Coordinates of C-alpha atoms in Angstrom, one line a residue:
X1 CA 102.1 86.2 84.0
X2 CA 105.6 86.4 85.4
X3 CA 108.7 83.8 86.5
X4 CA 111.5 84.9 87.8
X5 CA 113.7 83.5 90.4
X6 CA 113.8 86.6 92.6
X7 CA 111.7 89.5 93.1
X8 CA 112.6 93.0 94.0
X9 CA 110.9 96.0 94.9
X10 CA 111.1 99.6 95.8
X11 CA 109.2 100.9 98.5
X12 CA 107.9 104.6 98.0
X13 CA 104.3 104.0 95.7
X14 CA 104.7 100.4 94.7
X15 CA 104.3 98.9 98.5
X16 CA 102.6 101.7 100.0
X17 CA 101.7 105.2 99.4
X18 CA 104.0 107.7 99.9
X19 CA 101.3 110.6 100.1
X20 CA 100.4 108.4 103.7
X21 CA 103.8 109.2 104.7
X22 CA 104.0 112.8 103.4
X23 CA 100.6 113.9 105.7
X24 CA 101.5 111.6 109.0
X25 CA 104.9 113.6 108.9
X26 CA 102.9 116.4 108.6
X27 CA 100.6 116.2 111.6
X28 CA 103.8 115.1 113.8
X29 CA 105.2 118.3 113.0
X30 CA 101.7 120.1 113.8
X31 CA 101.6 118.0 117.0
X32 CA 105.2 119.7 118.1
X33 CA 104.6 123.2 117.1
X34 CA 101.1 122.9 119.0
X35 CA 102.8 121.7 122.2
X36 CA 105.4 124.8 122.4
X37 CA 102.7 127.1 121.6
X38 CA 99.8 126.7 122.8
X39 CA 97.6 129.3 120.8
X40 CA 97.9 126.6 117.8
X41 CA 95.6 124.3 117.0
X42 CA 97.3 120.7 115.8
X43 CA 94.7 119.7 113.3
X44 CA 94.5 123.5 111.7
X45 CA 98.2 123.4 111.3
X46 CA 98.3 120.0 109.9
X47 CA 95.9 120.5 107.0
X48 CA 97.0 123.7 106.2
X49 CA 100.7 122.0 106.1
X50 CA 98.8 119.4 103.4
X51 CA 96.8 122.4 101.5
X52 CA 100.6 124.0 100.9
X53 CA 101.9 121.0 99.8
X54 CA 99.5 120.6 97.4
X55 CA 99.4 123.7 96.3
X56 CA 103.2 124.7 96.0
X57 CA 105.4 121.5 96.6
X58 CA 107.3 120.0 99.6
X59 CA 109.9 122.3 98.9
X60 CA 108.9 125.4 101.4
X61 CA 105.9 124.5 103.3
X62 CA 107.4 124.6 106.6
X63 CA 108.8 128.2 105.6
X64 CA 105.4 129.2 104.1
X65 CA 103.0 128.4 106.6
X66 CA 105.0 129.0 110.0
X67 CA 105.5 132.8 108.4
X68 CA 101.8 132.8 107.8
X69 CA 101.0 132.2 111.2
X70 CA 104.1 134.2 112.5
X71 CA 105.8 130.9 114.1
X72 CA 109.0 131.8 115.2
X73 CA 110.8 128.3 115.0
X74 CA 114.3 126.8 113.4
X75 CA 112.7 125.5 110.0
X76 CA 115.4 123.1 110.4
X77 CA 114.1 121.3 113.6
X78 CA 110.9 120.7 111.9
X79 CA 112.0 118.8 109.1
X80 CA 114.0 117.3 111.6
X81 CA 111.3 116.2 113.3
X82 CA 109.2 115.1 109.8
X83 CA 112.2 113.1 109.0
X84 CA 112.3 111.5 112.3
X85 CA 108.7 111.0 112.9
X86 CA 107.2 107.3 113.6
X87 CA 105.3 107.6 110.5
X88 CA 101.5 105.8 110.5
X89 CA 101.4 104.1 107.2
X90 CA 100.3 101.0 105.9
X91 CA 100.9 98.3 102.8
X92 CA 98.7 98.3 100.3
X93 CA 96.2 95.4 100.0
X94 CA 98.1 93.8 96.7
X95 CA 101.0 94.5 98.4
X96 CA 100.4 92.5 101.5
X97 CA 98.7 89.4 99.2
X98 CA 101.8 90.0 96.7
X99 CA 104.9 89.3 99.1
X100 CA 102.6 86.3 100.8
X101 CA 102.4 84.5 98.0
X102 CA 105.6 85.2 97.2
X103 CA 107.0 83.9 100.5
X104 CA 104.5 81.0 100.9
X105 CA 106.3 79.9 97.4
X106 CA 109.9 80.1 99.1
X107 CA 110.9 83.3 96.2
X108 CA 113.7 85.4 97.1
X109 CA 112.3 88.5 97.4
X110 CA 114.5 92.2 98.0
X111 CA 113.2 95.7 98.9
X112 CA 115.9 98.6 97.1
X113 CA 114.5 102.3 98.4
X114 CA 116.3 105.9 98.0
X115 CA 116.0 108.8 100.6
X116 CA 117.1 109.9 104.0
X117 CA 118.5 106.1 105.9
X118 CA 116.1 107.0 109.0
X119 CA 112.9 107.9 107.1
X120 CA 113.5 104.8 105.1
X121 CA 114.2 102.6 108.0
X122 CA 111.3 104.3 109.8
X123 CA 108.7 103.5 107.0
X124 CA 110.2 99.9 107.3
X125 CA 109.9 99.4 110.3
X126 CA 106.2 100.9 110.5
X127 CA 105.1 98.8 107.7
X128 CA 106.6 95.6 109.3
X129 CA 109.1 95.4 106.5
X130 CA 111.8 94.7 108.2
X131 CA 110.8 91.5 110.2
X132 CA 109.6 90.1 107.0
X133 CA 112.2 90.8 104.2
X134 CA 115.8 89.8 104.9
X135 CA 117.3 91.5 101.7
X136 CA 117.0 95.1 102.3
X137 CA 119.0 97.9 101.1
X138 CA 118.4 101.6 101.7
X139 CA 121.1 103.6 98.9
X140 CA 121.9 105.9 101.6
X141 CA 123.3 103.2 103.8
X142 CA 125.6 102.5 100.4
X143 CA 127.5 105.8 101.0
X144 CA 125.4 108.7 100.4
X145 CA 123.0 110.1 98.0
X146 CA 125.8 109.4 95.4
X147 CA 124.3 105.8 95.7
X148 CA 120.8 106.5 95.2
X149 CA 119.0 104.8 91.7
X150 CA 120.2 104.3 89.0
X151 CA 123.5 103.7 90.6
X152 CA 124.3 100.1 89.5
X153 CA 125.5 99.0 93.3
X154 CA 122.6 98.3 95.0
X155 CA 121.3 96.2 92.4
X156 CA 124.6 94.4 92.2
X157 CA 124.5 94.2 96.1
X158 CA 120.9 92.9 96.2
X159 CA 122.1 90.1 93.3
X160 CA 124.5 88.5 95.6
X161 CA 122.2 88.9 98.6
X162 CA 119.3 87.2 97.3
X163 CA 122.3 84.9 95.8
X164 CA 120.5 84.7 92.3
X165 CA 121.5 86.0 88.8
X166 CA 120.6 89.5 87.6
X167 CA 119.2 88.1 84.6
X168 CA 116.9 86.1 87.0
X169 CA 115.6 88.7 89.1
X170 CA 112.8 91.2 88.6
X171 CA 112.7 94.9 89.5
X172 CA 109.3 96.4 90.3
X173 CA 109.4 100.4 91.0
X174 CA 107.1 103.2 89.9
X175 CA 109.2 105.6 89.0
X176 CA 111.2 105.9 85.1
X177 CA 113.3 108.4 86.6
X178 CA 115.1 106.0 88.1
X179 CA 113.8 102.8 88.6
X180 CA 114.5 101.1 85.2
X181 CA 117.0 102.4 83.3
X182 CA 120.4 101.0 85.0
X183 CA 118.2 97.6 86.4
X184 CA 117.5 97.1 82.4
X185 CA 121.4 97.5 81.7
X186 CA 122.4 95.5 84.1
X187 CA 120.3 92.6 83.0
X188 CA 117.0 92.4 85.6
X189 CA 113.5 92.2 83.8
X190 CA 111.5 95.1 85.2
X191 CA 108.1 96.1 85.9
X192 CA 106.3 99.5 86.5
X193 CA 103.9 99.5 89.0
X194 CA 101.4 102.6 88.1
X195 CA 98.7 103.2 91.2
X196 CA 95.6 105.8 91.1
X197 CA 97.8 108.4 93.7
X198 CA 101.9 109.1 93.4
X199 CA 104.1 111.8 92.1
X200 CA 105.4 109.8 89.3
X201 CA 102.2 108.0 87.9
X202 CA 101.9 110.6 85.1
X203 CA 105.6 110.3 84.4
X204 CA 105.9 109.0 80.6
X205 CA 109.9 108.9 79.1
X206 CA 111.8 107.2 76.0
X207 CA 111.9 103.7 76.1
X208 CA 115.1 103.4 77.5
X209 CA 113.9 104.4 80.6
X210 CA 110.5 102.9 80.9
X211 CA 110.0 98.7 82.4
X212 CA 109.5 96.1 79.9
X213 CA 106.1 95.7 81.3
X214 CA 103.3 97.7 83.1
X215 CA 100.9 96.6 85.4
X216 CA 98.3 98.7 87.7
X217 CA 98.7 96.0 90.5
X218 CA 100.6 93.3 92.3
X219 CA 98.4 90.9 92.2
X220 CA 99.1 90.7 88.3
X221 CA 102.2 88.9 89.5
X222 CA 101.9 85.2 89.2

């Protein structure tokens, strides 16, 4: 359906799903509270961490739910310890056959990811991402948040890494926001991955922001 001479992906939604991430950083946190008081119980915390989240956003839930339970704690130690966490995640199962074929076929193939440098490296790492692809970049490595897509560098970065041509390269993501828009300007095709659970599968902008093509899985990559 595709050819291209390289292939590049986010991570977040298109190769796994994030929500996995989201609830093992949840019960990590429950774990810790639960050990320095004991009166907690670690699976009571953890799904009322997840019914918050759900409800009202990641923004406060820490806040919200340790006042609930009058938890006397440095909110800041517990997202330190979310960010931290050795997160139990997994690929998805196009994912897995996706970057298989792609390898048994000897295509370049990139991973280009946003957020906090240790949770990114973290998910890597659990996933087994980084013993598999060579070309990764993590924005926040780059310099900052200033660097996060649709900053142009990490594309131009991951160009000369994979040592093929913008124009020759694909860019698969699931989010418009940000995933499309400078990879289109800068010459890479692009594709929008659009999966049954994420934040940004309901996400519909102008044209100019949106992939050249959509697909609902990897495997329609041939």
């Amino acid at each position: 359906m595709f050819n291209h001479k390289a292939y590049i992906f986010d991570l977040d939604d298109t190769l796994y799903c994030e929500h996995d991430y989201v609830k093992s950083g949840f019960y990590s946190v429950a774990s810790f509270l639960a050990k320095v008081n004991p009166f907690l119980d670690e699976e009571e915390l953890a799904e009322h961490f997840i019914r918050e989240w759900k409800q009202n956003g990641r923004g406060k839930v820490f806040n919200h739910v340790c006042d609930r339970y009058g938890i006397q704690v440095d909110v800041k130690q517990l997202v330190d310890v979310y960010r931290k966490h050795e997160p139990s995640i997994h690929l998805y199962e196009d994912a897995v056959l996706c970057l298989k074929r792609l390898t048994e076929k000897k295509i370049p193939i990139g991973i280009i990811t946003d957020g906090n440098s240790s949770m990114q490296w973290n998910k890597l790492r659990a996933l087994g991402l980084d013993k598999q692809i060579p070309s990764i970049i993590v924005t926040d490595d780059l310099g900052g948040s200033e660097f996060w897509k649709p900053h142009p560098l990490a594309f131009q970065r991951m160009s000369d890494c994979l040592k093929v041509d913008m124009k020759d390269c694909v860019y698969i993501g699931d989010n418009p926001n940000k995933d499309f828009v400078t990879a289109k300007k800068l010459g890479l095709h692009t594709i929008r991955i659009v999966r049954e659970i994420g934040d940004h599968m309901q996400t519909k902008l102008d044209q100019g922001y949106e992939a050249d093509k959509k697909i609902y899985s990897l495997m329609e990559i041939r």
